[in-house]
Amino acid sequence: MGSGIAEVSAKAGYEVVLRSRQQASADAMVASLEKSLGRQVERGKLEEADRDAVLGRVRAVSDLNELAECDLVIESIVEDLEAKKDLFNQLDRICGENAILATNTSTLPVVEMAMETGRPDKVCGVHFFNPAPVMALVEVVRSITSSDETIATARAFAESCGKSPVEVADRAGFIVNALLFPYLNNAVRMLENRVASRDDIDAAMKDGCGFPMGPFALLDLVVLDTSLAILEALYAEFKDANYAAAPALRRMVTANKLGRKTGEGFYDYRKA
Ligand code: 3HC
């Protein structure tokens, strides 16, 4: 997701600092961005000169201090509240006092991250969707501490990247994941209960509802450990049985069958 957000931002003309804890993983994210741009050149969607200009705007770093000059920071680390809180605490000390600190969290409370900083009015959610370069939506999440100015800037940023922002309150799952994940979770239960096969459930939702991909293909795209984390956060907030993760999903995460990321999830991607 980090590489997708960097691609979207650099294509919009922003100077991007792409930071990961390990330089090798920051470099790998740039390599993935380069591959994505390369595909666009091959398909005639992007000029070679524009690809080079986009790549020239992205700098891969490992030192958090390199973010000191950024006007907007979009955190996109693991869905773990303690890790995010710790990062926001550090960012608050490193970044300029007017910088907006945003989170790309799928479900976690934005206010918890905001309250780790001395600028809770300048913290909000900027939530992209997979694959970020393709999906038009950005959810701009308004924490109870976010100022109108912060929300307006976040919206303007999303629009400048060619995205269609919607505004949503700081409740687990926001709009999309609160509605999408009961559906995905119930698809896993349906498979567990042998109501229909994986392929028939995926085909039914594509052909019957016009969805671009069925629930199992989508779970593999989103990645199963992230999906489990999203369901756990939703269940923790609402205690709704629809959010209680299907046991099969949990077993697959334990077995490291995480979807496209590991080459195997509900589908096997290693054969291709
Ligand atoms: N990165 C960049 N571009 C990609 C891409 C990727 N990973 N995957 C596909 N694309 C591009 C292709 O290059 C192509 O571009 P073009 O039209 O300019 O040539 C375009 O997307 C269509 O791709 P394909 O023809 O290869 O394949 P499809 O038409 O089947 O589309 C899809 C692929 C866009 C992934 C489509 O199946 C889709 O929209 N799926 C649903 C995705 C979805 O629901 N996402 C939301 C998940 S929830 C979430 O992200 C929340 C988070 O918090 C977890």
Coordinates of N, CA and C in Angstrom, one line a residue, residues 57-148:
R57 N 10.9 12.0 -8.4 CA 10.3 12.7 -7.2 C 10.2 11.8 -6.0
V58 N 10.6 10.5 -6.1 CA 10.5 9.6 -5.0 C 11.9 9.3 -4.4
R59 N 12.0 9.4 -3.1 CA 13.3 9.2 -2.4 C 13.0 8.1 -1.4
A60 N 13.8 7.0 -1.4 CA 13.6 5.9 -0.5 C 14.6 6.1 0.7
V61 N 14.1 6.1 1.9 CA 15.0 6.3 3.1 C 14.6 5.4 4.2
S62 N 15.5 5.2 5.2 CA 15.2 4.4 6.4 C 15.1 5.3 7.6
D63 N 15.8 6.4 7.6 CA 15.8 7.3 8.8 C 14.5 8.2 8.9
L64 N 13.8 8.0 10.0 CA 12.6 8.8 10.2 C 12.8 10.3 10.1
N65 N 14.0 10.7 10.5 CA 14.3 12.2 10.5 C 14.2 12.8 9.1
E66 N 14.3 11.9 8.1 CA 14.2 12.4 6.7 C 12.8 13.0 6.4
L67 N 11.9 12.7 7.3 CA 10.5 13.2 7.1 C 10.3 14.7 7.7
A68 N 11.4 15.2 8.2 CA 11.3 16.5 8.9 C 10.7 17.6 8.1
E69 N 10.9 17.6 6.8 CA 10.5 18.7 5.9 C 9.1 18.5 5.3
C70 N 8.5 17.3 5.5 CA 7.3 17.0 4.8 C 6.1 17.8 5.4
D71 N 5.2 18.2 4.5 CA 4.0 18.9 4.9 C 2.9 18.0 5.2
L72 N 2.9 16.8 4.7 CA 1.9 15.7 4.9 C 2.6 14.4 5.1
V73 N 2.4 13.7 6.2 CA 2.9 12.4 6.3 C 1.8 11.4 6.4
I74 N 1.8 10.3 5.5 CA 0.8 9.3 5.5 C 1.4 8.0 6.1
E75 N 1.0 7.7 7.3 CA 1.5 6.5 7.9 C 0.7 5.3 7.3
S76 N 1.5 4.3 7.0 CA 0.9 3.1 6.4 C 1.6 1.8 6.9
I77 N 1.8 1.8 8.2 CA 2.6 0.6 8.7 C 1.6 -0.5 9.1
V78 N 2.0 -1.5 9.8 CA 1.2 -2.6 10.2 C 0.0 -2.2 11.1
E79 N -1.1 -2.9 10.9 CA -2.4 -2.5 11.7 C -2.2 -2.9 13.1
D80 N -1.4 -2.2 13.9 CA -1.2 -2.5 15.3 C -1.2 -1.1 16.0
L81 N -2.1 -1.0 16.9 CA -2.3 0.4 17.5 C -1.1 0.9 18.2
E82 N -0.5 0.0 19.0 CA 0.7 0.4 19.8 C 1.8 0.9 18.9
A83 N 2.0 0.1 17.8 CA 3.1 0.5 16.8 C 2.8 1.9 16.2
K84 N 1.5 2.1 15.9 CA 1.1 3.4 15.2 C 1.2 4.5 16.2
K85 N 0.8 4.3 17.5 CA 0.9 5.3 18.5 C 2.4 5.7 18.7
D86 N 3.2 4.7 18.8 CA 4.7 5.0 19.0 C 5.2 5.8 17.8
L87 N 4.8 5.5 16.6 CA 5.3 6.2 15.4 C 4.7 7.7 15.4
F88 N 3.5 7.9 15.8 CA 2.9 9.2 15.8 C 3.7 10.1 16.8
N89 N 4.0 9.5 18.0 CA 4.8 10.1 19.0 C 6.1 10.6 18.4
Q90 N 6.8 9.8 17.7 CA 8.1 10.1 17.1 C 7.9 11.2 16.0
L91 N 6.9 11.0 15.2 CA 6.6 11.9 14.1 C 6.4 13.3 14.6
D92 N 5.7 13.4 15.7 CA 5.3 14.7 16.3 C 6.6 15.5 16.7
R93 N 7.6 14.7 17.1 CA 8.8 15.4 17.5 C 9.7 15.8 16.3
I94 N 9.6 15.0 15.2 CA 10.4 15.2 14.1 C 9.9 16.3 13.1
C95 N 8.6 16.2 12.9 CA 8.0 17.0 11.8 C 7.7 18.5 12.2
G96 N 7.7 19.3 11.2 CA 7.4 20.7 11.4 C 6.0 20.9 12.1
E97 N 5.9 22.0 12.8 CA 4.7 22.2 13.6 C 3.4 22.3 12.8
N98 N 3.5 22.7 11.5 CA 2.3 22.8 10.7 C 2.0 21.6 9.8
A99 N 2.9 20.6 10.0 CA 2.7 19.3 9.1 C 1.5 18.6 9.6
I100 N 0.7 18.0 8.6 CA -0.4 17.2 8.9 C 0.1 15.7 9.0
L101 N -0.3 15.1 10.1 CA 0.1 13.7 10.3 C -1.1 12.8 10.1
A102 N -1.1 12.0 9.0 CA -2.3 11.3 8.6 C -2.0 9.8 8.8
T103 N -3.1 9.0 9.0 CA -2.9 7.6 9.0 C -3.8 6.9 7.9
N104 N -3.2 5.9 7.3 CA -3.9 5.1 6.3 C -4.6 3.9 7.0
T105 N -4.8 3.9 8.3 CA -5.4 2.8 9.0 C -6.7 2.4 8.4
S106 N -7.0 1.1 8.4 CA -8.2 0.5 7.8 C -9.4 0.6 8.9
T107 N -9.0 0.6 10.1 CA -10.1 0.4 11.2 C -9.7 1.1 12.5
L108 N -8.5 1.3 12.8 CA -8.1 1.7 14.2 C -8.5 3.1 14.5
P109 N -8.7 3.4 15.8 CA -9.2 4.8 16.2 C -8.1 5.8 15.9
V110 N -8.5 6.8 15.0 CA -7.5 7.9 14.7 C -7.2 8.7 15.9
V111 N -8.2 8.9 16.8 CA -8.0 9.8 17.9 C -6.9 9.2 18.8
E112 N -6.7 7.9 18.9 CA -5.7 7.3 19.7 C -4.3 7.8 19.2
M113 N -4.2 7.9 17.9 CA -2.9 8.4 17.3 C -2.7 9.9 17.5
A114 N -3.9 10.6 17.3 CA -3.9 12.0 17.5 C -3.4 12.4 18.9
M115 N -3.9 11.7 19.9 CA -3.6 12.0 21.3 C -2.1 11.7 21.7
E116 N -1.4 11.0 20.8 CA 0.0 10.8 21.1 C 0.8 12.0 20.7
T117 N 0.2 13.0 20.0 CA 0.9 14.1 19.5 C 0.5 15.4 20.3
G118 N 1.3 16.4 20.0 CA 1.0 17.7 20.6 C 0.1 18.6 19.6
R119 N -0.3 17.9 18.5 CA -1.1 18.6 17.5 C -2.3 17.8 17.1
P120 N -3.2 17.4 18.0 CA -4.3 16.5 17.7 C -5.2 17.0 16.6
D121 N -5.2 18.4 16.5 CA -6.1 19.0 15.5 C -5.5 18.8 14.1
K122 N -4.2 18.4 14.0 CA -3.6 18.2 12.7 C -3.4 16.8 12.3
V123 N -4.2 15.9 13.0 CA -4.2 14.5 12.7 C -5.5 14.0 12.1
C124 N -5.5 13.2 11.1 CA -6.7 12.7 10.5 C -6.4 11.4 9.8
G125 N -7.4 10.7 9.3 CA -7.2 9.5 8.5 C -7.3 9.9 7.0
V126 N -6.4 9.3 6.2 CA -6.4 9.4 4.7 C -6.3 8.0 4.2
H127 N -7.4 7.4 4.0 CA -7.5 5.9 3.8 C -7.6 5.6 2.3
F128 N -6.6 5.0 1.7 CA -6.6 4.5 0.3 C -7.1 3.1 0.2
F129 N -7.4 2.7 -1.0 CA -7.9 1.3 -1.2 C -7.0 0.5 -2.2
N130 N -7.0 -0.8 -2.0 CA -6.2 -1.6 -2.9 C -6.8 -1.9 -4.2
P131 N -6.1 -1.8 -5.3 CA -4.7 -1.2 -5.5 C -4.8 0.3 -5.5
A132 N -4.0 1.0 -4.7 CA -4.2 2.4 -4.6 C -4.1 3.2 -5.9
P133 N -3.2 2.8 -6.8 CA -3.2 3.6 -8.1 C -4.5 3.5 -8.9
V134 N -5.3 2.4 -8.6 CA -6.4 2.2 -9.5 C -7.7 2.7 -8.8
M135 N -7.9 2.4 -7.5 CA -9.2 2.7 -6.8 C -9.3 4.2 -6.6
A136 N -10.5 4.7 -7.0 CA -10.8 6.1 -7.0 C -11.0 6.7 -5.6
L137 N -11.4 5.9 -4.6 CA -11.8 6.4 -3.3 C -10.7 6.7 -2.4
V138 N -10.8 7.7 -1.6 CA -10.0 8.0 -0.4 C -11.0 8.4 0.7
E139 N -11.0 7.7 1.8 CA -11.8 8.0 3.0 C -11.0 9.0 3.8
V140 N -11.5 10.2 4.0 CA -10.9 11.2 4.9 C -11.6 11.1 6.2
V141 N -10.8 10.7 7.2 CA -11.4 10.3 8.5 C -11.3 11.5 9.5
R142 N -12.4 12.0 10.0 CA -12.4 13.1 10.9 C -12.4 12.6 12.4
S143 N -11.3 12.7 13.1 CA -11.3 12.3 14.5 C -12.0 13.5 15.2
I144 N -12.4 13.3 16.5 CA -13.1 14.4 17.2 C -12.1 15.5 17.4
T145 N -10.8 15.3 17.3 CA -9.9 16.3 17.5 C -9.5 17.1 16.2
S146 N -9.8 16.5 15.0 CA -9.3 17.1 13.7 C -10.0 18.4 13.5
S147 N -9.2 19.4 13.0 CA -9.7 20.7 12.7 C -10.3 20.7 11.3
D148 N -11.2 21.6 11.0 CA -11.8 21.8 9.7 C -10.7 22.0 8.7

